[in-house]
GROMACS .gro file of C-alpha atoms in nm:
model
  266
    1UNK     CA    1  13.323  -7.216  11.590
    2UNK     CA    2  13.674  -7.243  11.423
    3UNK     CA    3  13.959  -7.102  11.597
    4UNK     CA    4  14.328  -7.038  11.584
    5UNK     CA    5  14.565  -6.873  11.844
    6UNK     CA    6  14.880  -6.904  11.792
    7UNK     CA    7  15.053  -6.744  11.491
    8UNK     CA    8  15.311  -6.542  11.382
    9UNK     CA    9  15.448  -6.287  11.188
   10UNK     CA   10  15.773  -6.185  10.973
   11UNK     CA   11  15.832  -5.962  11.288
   12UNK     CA   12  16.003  -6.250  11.418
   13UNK     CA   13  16.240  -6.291  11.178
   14UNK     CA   14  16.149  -6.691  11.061
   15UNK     CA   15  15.820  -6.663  10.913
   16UNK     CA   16  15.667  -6.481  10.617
   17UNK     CA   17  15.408  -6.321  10.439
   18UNK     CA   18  15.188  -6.011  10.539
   19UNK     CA   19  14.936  -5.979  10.866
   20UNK     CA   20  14.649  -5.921  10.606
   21UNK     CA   21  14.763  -6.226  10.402
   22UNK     CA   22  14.714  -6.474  10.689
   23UNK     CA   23  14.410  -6.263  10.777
   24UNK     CA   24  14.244  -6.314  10.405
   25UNK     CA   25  14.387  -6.697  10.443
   26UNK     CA   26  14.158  -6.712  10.756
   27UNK     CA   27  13.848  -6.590  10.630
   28UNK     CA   28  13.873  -6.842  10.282
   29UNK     CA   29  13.907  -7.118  10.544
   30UNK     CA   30  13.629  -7.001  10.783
   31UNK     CA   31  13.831  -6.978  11.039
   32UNK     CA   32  13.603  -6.732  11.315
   33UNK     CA   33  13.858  -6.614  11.594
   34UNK     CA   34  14.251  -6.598  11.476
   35UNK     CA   35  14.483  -6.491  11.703
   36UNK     CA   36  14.818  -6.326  11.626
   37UNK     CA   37  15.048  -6.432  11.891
   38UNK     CA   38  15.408  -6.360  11.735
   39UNK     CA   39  15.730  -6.439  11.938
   40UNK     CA   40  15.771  -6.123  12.248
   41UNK     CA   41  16.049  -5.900  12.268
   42UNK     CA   42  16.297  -6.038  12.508
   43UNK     CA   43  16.719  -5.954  12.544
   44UNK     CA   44  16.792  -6.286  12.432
   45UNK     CA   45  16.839  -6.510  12.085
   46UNK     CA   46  16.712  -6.163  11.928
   47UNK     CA   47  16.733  -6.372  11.531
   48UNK     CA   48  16.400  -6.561  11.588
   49UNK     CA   49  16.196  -6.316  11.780
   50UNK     CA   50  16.103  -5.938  11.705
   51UNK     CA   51  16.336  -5.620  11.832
   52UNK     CA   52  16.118  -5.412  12.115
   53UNK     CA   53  16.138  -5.124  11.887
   54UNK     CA   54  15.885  -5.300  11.677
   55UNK     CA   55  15.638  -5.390  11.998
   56UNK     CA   56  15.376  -5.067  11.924
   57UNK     CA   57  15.422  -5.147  11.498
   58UNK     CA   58  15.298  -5.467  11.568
   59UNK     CA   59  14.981  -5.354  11.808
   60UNK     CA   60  14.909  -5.115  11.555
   61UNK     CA   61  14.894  -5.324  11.289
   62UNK     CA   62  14.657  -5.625  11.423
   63UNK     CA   63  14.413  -5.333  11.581
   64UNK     CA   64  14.424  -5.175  11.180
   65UNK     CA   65  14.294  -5.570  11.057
   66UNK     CA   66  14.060  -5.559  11.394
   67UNK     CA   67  13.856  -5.258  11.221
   68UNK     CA   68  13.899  -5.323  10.863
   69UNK     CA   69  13.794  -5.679  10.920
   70UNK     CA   70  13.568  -5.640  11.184
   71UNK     CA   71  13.278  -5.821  11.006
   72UNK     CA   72  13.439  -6.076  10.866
   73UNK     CA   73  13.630  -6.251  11.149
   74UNK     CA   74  13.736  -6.131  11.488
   75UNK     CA   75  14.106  -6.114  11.503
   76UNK     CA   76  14.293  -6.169  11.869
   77UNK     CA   77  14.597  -5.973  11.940
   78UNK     CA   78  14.862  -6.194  12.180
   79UNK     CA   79  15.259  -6.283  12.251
   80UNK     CA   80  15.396  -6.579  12.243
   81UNK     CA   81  15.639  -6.545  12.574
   82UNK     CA   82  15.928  -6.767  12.607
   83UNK     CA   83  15.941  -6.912  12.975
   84UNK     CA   84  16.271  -6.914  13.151
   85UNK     CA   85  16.357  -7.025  13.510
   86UNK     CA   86  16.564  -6.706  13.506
   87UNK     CA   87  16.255  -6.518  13.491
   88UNK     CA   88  16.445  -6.203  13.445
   89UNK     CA   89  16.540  -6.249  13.102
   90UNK     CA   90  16.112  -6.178  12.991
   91UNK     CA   91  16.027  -5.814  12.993
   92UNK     CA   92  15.776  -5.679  13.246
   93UNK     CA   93  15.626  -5.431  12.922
   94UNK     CA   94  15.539  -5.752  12.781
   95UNK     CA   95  15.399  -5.900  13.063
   96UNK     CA   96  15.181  -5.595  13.064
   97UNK     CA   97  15.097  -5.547  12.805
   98UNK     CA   98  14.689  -5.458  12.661
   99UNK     CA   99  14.629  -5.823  12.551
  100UNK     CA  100  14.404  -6.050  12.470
  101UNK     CA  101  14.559  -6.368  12.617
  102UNK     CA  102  14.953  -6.419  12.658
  103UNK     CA  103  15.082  -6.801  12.557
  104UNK     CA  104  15.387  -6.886  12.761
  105UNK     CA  105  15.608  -7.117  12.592
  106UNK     CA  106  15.931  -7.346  12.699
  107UNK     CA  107  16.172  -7.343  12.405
  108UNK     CA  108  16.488  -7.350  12.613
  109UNK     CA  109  16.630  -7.549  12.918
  110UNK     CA  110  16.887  -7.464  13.167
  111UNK     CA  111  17.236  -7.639  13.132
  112UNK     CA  112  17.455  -7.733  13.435
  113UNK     CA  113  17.669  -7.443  13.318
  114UNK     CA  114  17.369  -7.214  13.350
  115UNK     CA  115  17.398  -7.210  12.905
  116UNK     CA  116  17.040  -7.217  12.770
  117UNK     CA  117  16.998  -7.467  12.548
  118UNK     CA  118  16.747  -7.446  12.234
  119UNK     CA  119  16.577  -7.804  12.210
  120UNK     CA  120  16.381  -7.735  11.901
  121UNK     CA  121  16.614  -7.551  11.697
  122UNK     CA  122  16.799  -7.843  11.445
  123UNK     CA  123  17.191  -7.641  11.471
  124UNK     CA  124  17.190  -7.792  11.887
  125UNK     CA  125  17.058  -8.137  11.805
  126UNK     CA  126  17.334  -8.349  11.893
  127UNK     CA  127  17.264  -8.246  12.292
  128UNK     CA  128  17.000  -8.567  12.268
  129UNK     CA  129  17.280  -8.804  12.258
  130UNK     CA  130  17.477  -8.621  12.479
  131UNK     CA  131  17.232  -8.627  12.799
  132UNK     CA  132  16.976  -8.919  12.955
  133UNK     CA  133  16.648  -8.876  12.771
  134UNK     CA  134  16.457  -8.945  13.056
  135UNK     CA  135  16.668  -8.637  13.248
  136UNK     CA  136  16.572  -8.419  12.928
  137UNK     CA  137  16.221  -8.496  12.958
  138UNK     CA  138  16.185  -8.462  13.345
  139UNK     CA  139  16.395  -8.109  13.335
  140UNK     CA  140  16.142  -8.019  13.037
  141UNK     CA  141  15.820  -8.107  13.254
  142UNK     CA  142  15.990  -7.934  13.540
  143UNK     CA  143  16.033  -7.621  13.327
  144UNK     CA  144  15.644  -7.617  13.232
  145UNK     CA  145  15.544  -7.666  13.596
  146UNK     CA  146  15.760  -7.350  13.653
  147UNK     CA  147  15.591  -7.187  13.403
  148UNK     CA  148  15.215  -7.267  13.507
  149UNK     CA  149  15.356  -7.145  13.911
  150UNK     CA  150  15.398  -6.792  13.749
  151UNK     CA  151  15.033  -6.722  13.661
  152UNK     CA  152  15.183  -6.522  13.434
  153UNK     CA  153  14.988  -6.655  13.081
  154UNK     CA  154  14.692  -6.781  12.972
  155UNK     CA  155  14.789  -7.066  12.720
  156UNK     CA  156  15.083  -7.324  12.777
  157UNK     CA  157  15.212  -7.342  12.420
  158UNK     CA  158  15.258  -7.641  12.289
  159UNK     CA  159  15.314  -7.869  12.613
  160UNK     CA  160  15.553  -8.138  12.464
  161UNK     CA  161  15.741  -7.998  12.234
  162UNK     CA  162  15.993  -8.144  12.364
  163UNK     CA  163  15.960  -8.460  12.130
  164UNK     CA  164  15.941  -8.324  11.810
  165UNK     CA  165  16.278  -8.466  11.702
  166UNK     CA  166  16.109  -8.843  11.806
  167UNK     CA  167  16.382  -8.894  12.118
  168UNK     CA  168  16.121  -9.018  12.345
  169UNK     CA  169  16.130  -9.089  12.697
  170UNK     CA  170  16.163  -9.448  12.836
  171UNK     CA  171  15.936  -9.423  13.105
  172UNK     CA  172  15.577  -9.316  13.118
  173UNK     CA  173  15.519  -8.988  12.958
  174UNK     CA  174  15.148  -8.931  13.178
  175UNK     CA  175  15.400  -8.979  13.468
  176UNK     CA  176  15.658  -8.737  13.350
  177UNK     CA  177  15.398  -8.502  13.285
  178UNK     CA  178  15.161  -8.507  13.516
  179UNK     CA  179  15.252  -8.272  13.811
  180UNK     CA  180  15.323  -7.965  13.542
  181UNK     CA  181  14.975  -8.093  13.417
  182UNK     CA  182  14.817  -8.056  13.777
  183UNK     CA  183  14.959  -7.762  13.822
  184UNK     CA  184  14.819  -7.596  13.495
  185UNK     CA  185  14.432  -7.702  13.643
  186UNK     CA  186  14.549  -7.519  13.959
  187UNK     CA  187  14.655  -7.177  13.729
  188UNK     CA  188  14.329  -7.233  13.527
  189UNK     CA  189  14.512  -7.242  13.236
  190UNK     CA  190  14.438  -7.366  12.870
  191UNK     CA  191  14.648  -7.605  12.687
  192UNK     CA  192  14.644  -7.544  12.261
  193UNK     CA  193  14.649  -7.824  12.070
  194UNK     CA  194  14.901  -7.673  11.780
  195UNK     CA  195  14.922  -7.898  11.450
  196UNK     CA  196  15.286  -7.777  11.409
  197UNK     CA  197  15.377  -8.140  11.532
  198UNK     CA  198  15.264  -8.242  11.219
  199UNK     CA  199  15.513  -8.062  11.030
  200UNK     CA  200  15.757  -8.208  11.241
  201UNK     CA  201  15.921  -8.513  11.237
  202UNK     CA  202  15.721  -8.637  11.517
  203UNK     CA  203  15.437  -8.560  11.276
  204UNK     CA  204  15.168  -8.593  11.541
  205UNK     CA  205  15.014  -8.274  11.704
  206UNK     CA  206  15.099  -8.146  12.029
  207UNK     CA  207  15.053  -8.262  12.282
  208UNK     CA  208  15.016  -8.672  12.234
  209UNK     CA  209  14.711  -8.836  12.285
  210UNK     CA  210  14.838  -8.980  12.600
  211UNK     CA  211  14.892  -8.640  12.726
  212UNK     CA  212  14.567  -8.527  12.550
  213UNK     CA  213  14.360  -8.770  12.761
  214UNK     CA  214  14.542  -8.697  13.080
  215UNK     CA  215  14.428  -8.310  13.046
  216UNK     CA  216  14.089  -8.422  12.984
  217UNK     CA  217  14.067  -8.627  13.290
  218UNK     CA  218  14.206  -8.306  13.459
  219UNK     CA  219  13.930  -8.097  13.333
  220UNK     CA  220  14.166  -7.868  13.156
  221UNK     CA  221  14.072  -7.682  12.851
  222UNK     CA  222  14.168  -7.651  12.513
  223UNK     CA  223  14.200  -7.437  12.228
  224UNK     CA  224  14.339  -7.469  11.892
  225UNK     CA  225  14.654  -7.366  11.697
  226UNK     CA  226  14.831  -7.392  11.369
  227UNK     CA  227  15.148  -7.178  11.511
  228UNK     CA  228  15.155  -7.056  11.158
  229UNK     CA  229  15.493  -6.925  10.987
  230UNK     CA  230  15.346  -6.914  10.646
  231UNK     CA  231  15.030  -6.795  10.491
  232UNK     CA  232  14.968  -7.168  10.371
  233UNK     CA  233  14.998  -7.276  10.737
  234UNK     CA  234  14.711  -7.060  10.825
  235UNK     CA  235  14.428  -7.332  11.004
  236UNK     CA  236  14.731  -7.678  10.866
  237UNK     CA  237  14.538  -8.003  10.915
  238UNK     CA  238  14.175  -7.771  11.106
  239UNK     CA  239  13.968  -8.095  11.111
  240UNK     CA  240  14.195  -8.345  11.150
  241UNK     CA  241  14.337  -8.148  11.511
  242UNK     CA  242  13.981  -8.125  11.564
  243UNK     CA  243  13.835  -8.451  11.537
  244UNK     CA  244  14.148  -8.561  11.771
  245UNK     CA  245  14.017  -8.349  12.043
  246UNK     CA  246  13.720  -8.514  11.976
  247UNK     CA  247  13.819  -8.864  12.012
  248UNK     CA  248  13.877  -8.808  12.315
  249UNK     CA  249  13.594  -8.646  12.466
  250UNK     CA  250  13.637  -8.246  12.393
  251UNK     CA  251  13.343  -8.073  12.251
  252UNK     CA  252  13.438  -7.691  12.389
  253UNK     CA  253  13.772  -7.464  12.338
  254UNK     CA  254  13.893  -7.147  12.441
  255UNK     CA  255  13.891  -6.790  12.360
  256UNK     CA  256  14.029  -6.486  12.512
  257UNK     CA  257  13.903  -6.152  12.554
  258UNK     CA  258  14.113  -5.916  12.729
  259UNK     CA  259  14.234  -6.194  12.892
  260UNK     CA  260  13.905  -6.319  12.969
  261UNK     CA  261  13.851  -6.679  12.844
  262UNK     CA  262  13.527  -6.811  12.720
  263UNK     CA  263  13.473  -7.186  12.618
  264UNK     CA  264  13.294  -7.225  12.290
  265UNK     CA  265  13.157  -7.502  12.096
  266UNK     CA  266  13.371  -7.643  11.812
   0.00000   0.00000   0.00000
């Protein structure tokens, strides 16, 4: 079975084409279960995420493609939630919300002067140099362990994003990682494997294969995820994510249900 869970919409303001493009784009590739999981409504950086007016458009429109493709491919309807330590900045109507799995995601981290500071986003950059890498990466892991101590989601979105500009830690990354990775078993939480990394200049998926291997010693799950912004992006690099998760001992990945997950064979 081929899936993909994560992937947006021009709702949030950085991606384009139409739902039934990336829908259509699906069913050429095979792909079986796609999930739309576009960026959620919260009062904060409102340019890269959609406007809460839009919230019941959206729902709308993926339960439309539900029935009009219903034989064809069964099509997930999600959020992508950014996670905050101020938890009050993520909306409770999200939260919820009639999904079929929520992916909670760490795209910020909490400066010393309580700024938020956008790690991914090119324009903030220079904050690398400015900061012990090893600090950066230990805040970042902190952050996810927050995030799987919520129970709050169902997927950590891609868990080390935090490298896709390449400034990697000096010490061990397994070590870095590994108490947000013990807590995720505890939440009984998936982890996506989201090819985006290889758009990136990291150009490796998320997470490593360090990481990777560390989750499968864990026993925790997978799924799989493009994170398209484009109808081309729709399934980017399918076999080659896949045969990673192979190589290192997954056979089985995750899909949701009414927040119900259920391990298939890929």
């Amino acid at each position: 079975m081929r899936v993909d869970l994560h992937n947006h919409t021009t709702l949030c303001n950085h991606a384009t084409g139409t739902m039934e493009e990336y829908i259509e784009k699906a069913i050429e590739i095979g792909i079986d279960v796609y999930g739309f999981s576009d960026h959620a409504p919260m009062p904060f950086d409102p340019k890269y995420r959609m406007d809460i007016s839009l919230k019941s458009s959206y729902e709308k429109s993926i339960e439309e493609l539900q029935e009009k493709y219903k034989n064809s491919i069964e099509i997930l309807k999600a959020y992508e939630v950014d996670f905050m330590q101020n938890s009050s900045l993520m909306l409770d109507e999200i939260l919820t919300s009639k999904v079929d799995f929520l992916i909670g995601s760490v795209h910020f981290l909490q400066e010393k002067n309580s700024e938020l500071w956008g790690f991914d986003n090119p324009e903030f950059i220079g904050k690398y140099k400015e900061k012990d890498i090893d600090l950066i990466w230990s805040d970042y892991f902190t952050a996810i362990k927050e995030l799987a101590k919520s129970r709050l989601f169902d997927i950590v979105g891609h868990l080390d994003l935090i490298k896709l500009f390449k400034y990697l830690p000096k010490k061990d990354i397994k070590l870095l990682a590994k108490d947000a990775l013990k807590e995720i078993k505890k939440a009984n939480m998936v982890i996506e494997i989201n090819a985006a990394g290889l758009r990136k200049p990291i150009n490796e998926p998320y997470p490593s294969k360090e990481l990777l291997e560390l989750a499968f010693e864990l026993d925790i799950p997978i799924t799989f995820s493009s994170d398209a912004h484009s109808v081309e992006q729709v399934g980017f690099m399918y076999d080659e994510v896949k045969s990673f998760a192979k190589s290192v001992g997954y056979t089985k990945c995750a899909t949701f249900k009414n927040r119900d997950k259920e391990l298939v064979i890929f």
